[in-house]
mmCIF file of C-alpha atoms in Angstrom:
data_model
loop_
_atom_site.group_PDB
_atom_site.id
_atom_site.type_symbol
_atom_site.label_atom_id
_atom_site.label_comp_id
_atom_site.label_asym_id
_atom_site.label_seq_id
_atom_site.Cartn_x
_atom_site.Cartn_y
_atom_site.Cartn_z
ATOM 1 C CA MET X 1 151.893 -10.296 6.616
ATOM 2 C CA THR X 2 151.540 -6.693 7.440
ATOM 3 C CA ASN X 3 152.364 -5.650 3.804
ATOM 4 C CA THR X 4 149.631 -7.881 2.651
ATOM 5 C CA VAL X 5 147.035 -6.188 4.917
ATOM 6 C CA ASP X 6 148.201 -2.785 3.919
ATOM 7 C CA SER X 7 148.021 -3.712 0.244
ATOM 8 C CA LEU X 8 144.440 -4.904 0.860
ATOM 9 C CA HIS X 9 143.359 -1.752 2.797
ATOM 10 C CA PHE X 10 144.831 0.349 -0.023
ATOM 11 C CA ARG X 11 142.856 -1.462 -2.671
ATOM 12 C CA VAL X 12 139.636 -0.658 -0.871
ATOM 13 C CA LEU X 13 140.543 2.833 0.065
ATOM 14 C CA GLU X 14 141.499 3.334 -3.750
ATOM 15 C CA ASP X 15 138.156 2.217 -4.727
ATOM 16 C CA ILE X 16 136.430 4.295 -2.118
ATOM 17 C CA ALA X 17 138.460 7.527 -3.235
ATOM 18 C CA LYS X 18 137.283 7.030 -6.907
ATOM 19 C CA ASP X 19 133.701 6.736 -5.526
ATOM 20 C CA LEU X 20 133.894 9.900 -3.504
ATOM 21 C CA SER X 21 135.369 11.873 -6.408
ATOM 22 C CA GLY X 22 132.660 10.952 -8.815
ATOM 23 C CA GLU X 23 129.387 8.961 -8.702
ATOM 24 C CA ILE X 24 129.281 7.566 -5.277
ATOM 25 C CA ASN X 25 128.599 3.836 -4.978
ATOM 26 C CA PHE X 26 126.309 3.498 -1.984
ATOM 27 C CA PRO X 27 123.426 1.231 -1.483
ATOM 28 C CA THR X 28 120.071 2.170 -3.155
ATOM 29 C CA TYR X 29 118.473 2.287 0.288
ATOM 30 C CA LEU X 30 119.839 5.727 0.684
ATOM 31 C CA ASP X 31 117.792 7.027 -2.278
ATOM 32 C CA ALA X 32 114.592 8.067 -0.206
ATOM 33 C CA SER X 33 117.066 9.599 2.199
ATOM 34 C CA MET X 34 118.819 11.484 -0.561
ATOM 35 C CA THR X 35 115.383 12.570 -2.032
ATOM 36 C CA VAL X 36 114.558 14.074 1.603
ATOM 37 C CA ARG X 37 118.062 15.471 1.760
ATOM 38 C CA ASN X 38 117.796 17.408 -1.473
ATOM 39 C CA VAL X 39 114.382 18.869 -0.564
ATOM 40 C CA LEU X 40 115.794 20.196 2.724
ATOM 41 C CA ARG X 41 118.682 21.741 1.187
ATOM 42 C CA ASP X 42 116.349 24.529 0.017
ATOM 43 C CA PRO X 43 116.393 26.994 2.821
ATOM 44 C CA ARG X 44 112.915 28.361 1.671
ATOM 45 C CA VAL X 45 111.362 24.861 1.366
ATOM 46 C CA SER X 46 107.891 24.605 2.893
ATOM 47 C CA VAL X 47 106.468 22.177 5.265
ATOM 48 C CA GLU X 48 103.936 21.149 2.691
ATOM 49 C CA LYS X 49 106.733 20.221 0.242
ATOM 50 C CA VAL X 50 108.728 18.162 2.712
ATOM 51 C CA ALA X 51 105.467 16.433 3.848
ATOM 52 C CA GLN X 52 104.788 15.695 0.043
ATOM 53 C CA VAL X 53 108.115 13.976 -0.253
ATOM 54 C CA ILE X 54 107.804 11.996 3.045
ATOM 55 C CA SER X 55 104.399 10.821 2.372
ATOM 56 C CA ILE X 56 105.407 8.645 -0.766
ATOM 57 C CA GLU X 57 108.091 6.963 1.369
ATOM 58 C CA PRO X 58 105.967 4.954 3.819
ATOM 59 C CA LEU X 59 108.829 3.558 5.866
ATOM 60 C CA ILE X 60 110.044 7.286 6.691
ATOM 61 C CA ALA X 61 106.535 8.349 7.227
ATOM 62 C CA ALA X 62 105.869 5.527 9.652
ATOM 63 C CA ARG X 63 108.968 6.250 11.477
ATOM 64 C CA LEU X 64 108.439 10.014 11.595
ATOM 65 C CA LEU X 65 104.992 9.706 13.031
ATOM 66 C CA ARG X 66 106.253 7.137 15.761
ATOM 67 C CA LEU X 67 109.030 9.764 16.670
ATOM 68 C CA ALA X 68 106.683 12.553 16.767
ATOM 69 C CA ASN X 69 104.163 10.571 19.046
ATOM 70 C CA SER X 70 106.881 9.526 21.394
ATOM 71 C CA VAL X 71 106.967 11.111 24.792
ATOM 72 C CA THR X 72 110.217 13.047 23.961
ATOM 73 C CA TYR X 73 108.235 14.961 21.374
ATOM 74 C CA ASN X 74 104.747 14.616 22.651
ATOM 75 C CA PRO X 75 104.912 15.291 26.435
ATOM 76 C CA ALA X 76 101.334 16.102 26.583
ATOM 77 C CA GLY X 77 100.142 12.771 24.886
ATOM 78 C CA LYS X 78 98.233 14.557 22.006
ATOM 79 C CA SER X 79 98.516 11.966 19.176
ATOM 80 C CA ILE X 80 98.841 12.865 15.651
ATOM 81 C CA THR X 81 98.344 11.020 12.493
ATOM 82 C CA ASP X 82 99.301 13.311 9.573
ATOM 83 C CA ILE X 83 102.845 14.043 8.293
ATOM 84 C CA ARG X 84 102.481 17.731 8.085
ATOM 85 C CA THR X 85 101.833 18.172 11.776
ATOM 86 C CA ALA X 86 104.607 15.551 12.684
ATOM 87 C CA ILE X 87 107.116 17.671 10.683
ATOM 88 C CA HIS X 88 105.971 20.936 12.524
ATOM 89 C CA ARG X 89 106.335 19.001 15.828
ATOM 90 C CA VAL X 90 109.857 17.449 15.497
ATOM 91 C CA GLY X 91 111.393 19.889 12.864
ATOM 92 C CA PHE X 92 113.335 19.605 9.751
ATOM 93 C CA GLU X 93 116.587 18.066 11.322
ATOM 94 C CA THR X 94 114.788 15.384 12.940
ATOM 95 C CA VAL X 95 113.201 14.608 9.559
ATOM 96 C CA ARG X 96 116.811 14.211 8.149
ATOM 97 C CA THR X 97 117.652 11.994 11.031
ATOM 98 C CA THR X 98 114.830 9.875 10.674
ATOM 99 C CA ALA X 99 115.178 9.368 6.967
ATOM 100 C CA LEU X 100 119.008 8.457 7.558
ATOM 101 C CA SER X 101 117.832 5.852 10.336
ATOM 102 C CA VAL X 102 115.383 4.040 7.849
ATOM 103 C CA ALA X 103 118.216 4.003 5.311
ATOM 104 C CA ILE X 104 120.690 2.473 7.496
ATOM 105 C CA GLU X 105 118.271 0.087 8.996
ATOM 106 C CA GLN X 106 117.522 -1.134 5.509
ATOM 107 C CA MET X 107 121.432 -1.400 4.546
ATOM 108 C CA LEU X 108 121.980 -3.578 7.687
ATOM 109 C CA GLN X 109 119.127 -5.909 6.590
ATOM 110 C CA SER X 110 120.452 -6.479 3.037
ATOM 111 C CA GLY X 111 122.422 -9.422 2.036
ATOM 112 C CA ASN X 112 125.455 -7.121 1.195
ATOM 113 C CA LEU X 113 126.441 -6.963 4.786
ATOM 114 C CA ALA X 114 125.559 -10.552 5.932
ATOM 115 C CA ALA X 115 129.023 -11.520 6.517
ATOM 116 C CA PHE X 116 129.551 -8.560 8.803
ATOM 117 C CA GLU X 117 126.234 -8.386 10.292
ATOM 118 C CA ASP X 118 127.206 -8.395 14.064
ATOM 119 C CA ILE X 119 129.663 -5.385 13.453
ATOM 120 C CA GLY X 120 127.166 -3.446 11.733
ATOM 121 C CA ARG X 121 124.405 -4.169 14.388
ATOM 122 C CA LEU X 122 126.710 -3.158 17.168
ATOM 123 C CA THR X 123 127.636 0.042 15.205
ATOM 124 C CA TRP X 124 124.009 0.872 14.562
ATOM 125 C CA GLU X 125 123.235 0.342 18.308
ATOM 126 C CA HIS X 126 126.155 2.519 19.405
ATOM 127 C CA SER X 127 124.941 5.179 16.894
ATOM 128 C CA LEU X 128 121.455 5.312 18.206
ATOM 129 C CA GLN X 129 122.714 5.371 21.853
ATOM 130 C CA VAL X 130 125.017 8.305 21.045
ATOM 131 C CA ALA X 131 122.291 10.252 19.211
ATOM 132 C CA ALA X 132 120.093 9.823 22.306
ATOM 133 C CA ILE X 133 122.558 10.669 24.726
ATOM 134 C CA ALA X 134 123.695 13.660 22.702
ATOM 135 C CA ARG X 135 120.069 15.039 22.347
ATOM 136 C CA VAL X 136 119.529 14.730 26.194
ATOM 137 C CA LEU X 137 122.956 16.301 27.048
ATOM 138 C CA ALA X 138 122.225 19.225 24.513
ATOM 139 C CA ARG X 139 119.005 19.786 26.254
ATOM 140 C CA ARG X 140 120.635 19.861 29.654
ATOM 141 C CA LEU X 141 123.397 22.092 28.809
ATOM 142 C CA GLY X 142 121.168 24.531 26.869
ATOM 143 C CA ARG X 143 123.869 25.791 24.533
ATOM 144 C CA VAL X 144 123.440 23.348 21.573
ATOM 145 C CA ASN X 145 120.407 22.569 19.449
ATOM 146 C CA PRO X 146 119.243 19.057 20.691
ATOM 147 C CA GLU X 147 118.172 18.106 17.224
ATOM 148 C CA ASP X 148 121.526 18.947 15.645
ATOM 149 C CA ALA X 149 123.189 16.844 18.379
ATOM 150 C CA MET X 150 121.096 13.954 17.648
ATOM 151 C CA LEU X 151 121.612 14.080 13.933
ATOM 152 C CA ALA X 152 125.395 14.389 14.642
ATOM 153 C CA GLY X 153 125.219 11.291 16.911
ATOM 154 C CA MET X 154 123.212 9.361 14.316
ATOM 155 C CA VAL X 155 125.744 9.816 11.613
ATOM 156 C CA HIS X 156 129.158 10.092 13.518
ATOM 157 C CA ASP X 157 129.968 6.484 12.405
ATOM 158 C CA ILE X 158 128.703 6.492 8.975
ATOM 159 C CA GLY X 159 132.106 5.807 7.653
ATOM 160 C CA VAL X 160 131.874 2.373 9.367
ATOM 161 C CA PHE X 161 128.945 1.410 7.576
ATOM 162 C CA TYR X 162 130.355 2.438 4.333
ATOM 163 C CA LEU X 163 133.648 0.687 4.756
ATOM 164 C CA LEU X 164 131.800 -2.440 5.696
ATOM 165 C CA TYR X 165 129.685 -2.150 2.581
ATOM 166 C CA ARG X 166 132.838 -1.811 0.490
ATOM 167 C CA ALA X 167 134.901 -4.427 2.247
ATOM 168 C CA ALA X 168 132.119 -6.948 1.665
ATOM 169 C CA GLU X 169 133.377 -7.053 -2.129
ATOM 170 C CA TYR X 170 136.723 -8.322 -0.844
ATOM 171 C CA PRO X 171 136.515 -12.003 0.231
ATOM 172 C CA GLU X 172 139.894 -11.573 2.148
ATOM 173 C CA TYR X 173 137.963 -9.680 4.907
ATOM 174 C CA LYS X 174 135.147 -12.176 5.259
ATOM 175 C CA ASN X 175 137.327 -14.668 7.241
ATOM 176 C CA ASN X 176 139.571 -12.225 9.036
ATOM 177 C CA ARG X 177 137.982 -9.972 11.686
ATOM 178 C CA ALA X 178 141.275 -8.469 12.905
ATOM 179 C CA ASP X 179 142.118 -7.075 9.442
ATOM 180 C CA LEU X 180 138.444 -5.887 8.961
ATOM 181 C CA LEU X 181 138.505 -3.934 12.385
ATOM 182 C CA SER X 182 141.835 -2.635 11.433
ATOM 183 C CA LEU X 183 140.489 -1.016 8.252
ATOM 184 C CA VAL X 184 137.352 0.204 10.179
ATOM 185 C CA ILE X 185 138.974 1.888 13.067
ATOM 186 C CA GLY X 186 141.764 3.232 11.075
ATOM 187 C CA TRP X 187 139.826 4.942 8.311
ATOM 188 C CA HIS X 188 136.182 5.348 9.457
ATOM 189 C CA GLU X 189 136.627 8.959 10.394
ATOM 190 C CA SER X 190 138.312 10.278 7.289
ATOM 191 C CA ILE X 191 136.125 8.241 5.004
ATOM 192 C CA GLY X 192 132.906 9.306 7.132
ATOM 193 C CA GLU X 193 133.868 12.925 6.809
ATOM 194 C CA SER X 194 134.435 12.767 2.964
ATOM 195 C CA LEU X 195 131.016 10.841 2.669
ATOM 196 C CA LEU X 196 129.021 13.407 4.692
ATOM 197 C CA TYR X 197 130.340 16.158 2.483
ATOM 198 C CA THR X 198 129.379 14.112 -0.637
ATOM 199 C CA LEU X 199 125.950 13.595 0.890
ATOM 200 C CA GLY X 200 125.432 17.177 1.518
ATOM 201 C CA MET X 201 125.410 17.067 5.403
ATOM 202 C CA PRO X 202 125.420 20.554 6.973
ATOM 203 C CA GLU X 203 128.842 21.877 7.749
ATOM 204 C CA PRO X 204 128.484 22.359 11.467
ATOM 205 C CA ILE X 205 127.544 18.555 11.718
ATOM 206 C CA ILE X 206 130.517 17.632 9.917
ATOM 207 C CA GLU X 207 132.908 19.782 11.873
ATOM 208 C CA ALA X 208 131.549 18.297 15.207
ATOM 209 C CA ILE X 209 132.063 14.704 13.832
ATOM 210 C CA ARG X 210 135.609 15.345 12.794
ATOM 211 C CA GLU X 211 137.977 13.310 15.219
ATOM 212 C CA HIS X 212 134.913 12.398 17.313
ATOM 213 C CA ASP X 213 136.917 9.500 18.737
ATOM 214 C CA GLN X 214 139.947 11.511 19.762
ATOM 215 C CA LEU X 215 140.437 12.481 23.415
ATOM 216 C CA LYS X 216 139.743 16.026 23.985
ATOM 217 C CA HIS X 217 140.362 18.498 26.960
ATOM 218 C CA VAL X 218 136.932 20.055 27.681
ATOM 219 C CA ASP X 219 136.340 21.746 30.782
ATOM 220 C CA THR X 220 132.954 23.316 29.906
ATOM 221 C CA PRO X 221 131.072 21.764 26.962
ATOM 222 C CA SER X 222 129.772 24.595 24.700
ATOM 223 C CA SER X 223 129.737 23.260 21.201
ATOM 224 C CA LEU X 224 128.270 20.493 19.133
ATOM 225 C CA ALA X 225 131.613 18.919 18.871
ATOM 226 C CA ASP X 226 131.717 18.836 22.753
ATOM 227 C CA VAL X 227 128.325 17.375 23.192
ATOM 228 C CA LEU X 228 129.252 14.745 20.565
ATOM 229 C CA TYR X 229 132.548 13.966 22.385
ATOM 230 C CA PHE X 230 130.899 13.361 25.683
ATOM 231 C CA ALA X 231 127.854 11.423 24.156
ATOM 232 C CA ASN X 232 130.180 9.112 22.305
ATOM 233 C CA LEU X 233 132.367 8.580 25.540
ATOM 234 C CA LEU X 234 129.262 7.785 27.564
ATOM 235 C CA ALA X 235 128.154 5.277 25.021
ATOM 236 C CA GLY X 236 131.310 3.290 24.721
ATOM 237 C CA GLY X 237 133.857 5.661 24.076
ATOM 238 C CA ASN X 238 136.798 4.574 21.530
ATOM 239 C CA HIS X 239 135.466 1.428 19.932
ATOM 240 C CA GLU X 240 134.864 -0.356 23.319
ATOM 241 C CA TRP X 241 131.489 -1.135 21.835
ATOM 242 C CA LEU X 242 133.209 -3.185 19.255
ATOM 243 C CA GLY X 243 134.975 -5.178 21.834
ATOM 244 C CA CYS X 244 138.376 -3.352 21.080
ATOM 245 C CA ASP X 245 140.738 -2.335 23.715
ATOM 246 C CA SER X 246 141.969 1.248 22.570
ATOM 247 C CA GLY X 247 143.207 2.294 25.817
ATOM 248 C CA LEU X 248 141.145 5.299 26.175
ATOM 249 C CA ALA X 249 138.785 3.685 28.818
ATOM 250 C CA ASP X 250 141.848 3.677 31.026
ATOM 251 C CA SER X 251 143.035 7.178 30.703
ATOM 252 C CA GLU X 252 142.418 9.576 33.582
ATOM 253 C CA ARG X 253 140.961 12.265 31.470
ATOM 254 C CA ALA X 254 138.652 9.688 29.832
ATOM 255 C CA ALA X 255 137.457 8.293 33.348
ATOM 256 C CA ALA X 256 137.126 11.954 34.797
ATOM 257 C CA ASP X 257 134.876 12.966 31.666
ATOM 258 C CA ARG X 258 132.824 9.917 32.144
ATOM 259 C CA ALA X 259 132.120 10.598 35.720
ATOM 260 C CA ARG X 260 131.054 14.218 34.941
ATOM 261 C CA TYR X 261 127.934 13.151 33.188
ATOM 262 C CA ALA X 262 127.525 9.614 34.582
ATOM 263 C CA ASP X 263 124.394 10.844 36.439
ATOM 264 C CA LEU X 264 122.794 11.727 33.043
ATOM 265 C CA LEU X 265 122.455 8.288 31.904
ATOM 266 C CA ASP X 266 120.573 7.353 35.055
ATOM 267 C CA GLU X 267 118.381 10.534 35.405
ATOM 268 C CA ALA X 268 117.617 10.436 31.491
ATOM 269 C CA TRP X 269 117.616 6.743 30.741
ATOM 270 C CA ASP X 270 113.778 6.749 30.018
ATOM 271 C CA ASP X 271 114.377 9.527 27.441
ATOM 272 C CA ILE X 272 117.326 7.883 25.952
ATOM 273 C CA ARG X 273 115.604 4.534 25.393
ATOM 274 C CA GLU X 274 112.550 6.141 24.188
ATOM 275 C CA ILE X 275 114.468 8.057 21.570
ATOM 276 C CA GLN X 276 116.291 4.790 20.669
ATOM 277 C CA ALA X 277 113.059 2.957 20.346
ATOM 278 C CA ALA X 278 111.366 5.686 18.142
ATOM 279 C CA LEU X 279 114.422 5.662 15.728
ATOM 280 C CA THR X 280 114.272 1.904 15.113
#
């Protein structure tokens, strides 16, 4: 049985390797996000140019305006209605995050992932929570850009979505949740890292996401990777949010790390909930 599962995993991973070395086979829902990404790759790009691209993508524009008018970015309560001002208010990295959130939401609502809708939804909810906690934690620590932290949290499990998307092409996975979870848990980090390189994600974000599920010894969080580690741990740790018993929750180190920032969840819950709401 194990050999059969390994063979199945190998087939999927072989197909993915071909994708990542050539023309990536990802849902068309990422087209708009890729357009935004390509524009933002130019370090000299103007706000006007970014606004022009966003304005022709109504879902991204609406989501961006909602985020810009949230208490998190608009504590003074001054409502805005134009994209250019919204971009000024939230910054380019948040524009990138918003475009990705729209793309992932659309992918989850597609028929491709119908068989794995519950896993996709749990992953998305976890990603949003990690993104929100990471932003709040970065703001508290003062050493890491909160927008970078939010973007890292948003995409840290993008490998899960891609694996689900490709696994949907194999009927063997549709009736075997254990095998599917084995594929996702075992390979989402490495696949996600390769995918983020292909998508042109900034190097610091990719470095922070590398091995994000691995237990770390961090006394003083001072980097984006540290912030992502704690945010992921506070949001369910190592696949607890998928209902999997990884053993991480029982380790003394993990328990101690959770306890260090447990108060953050209580103090900043309103902020966290608002960021989650604005991104969906």
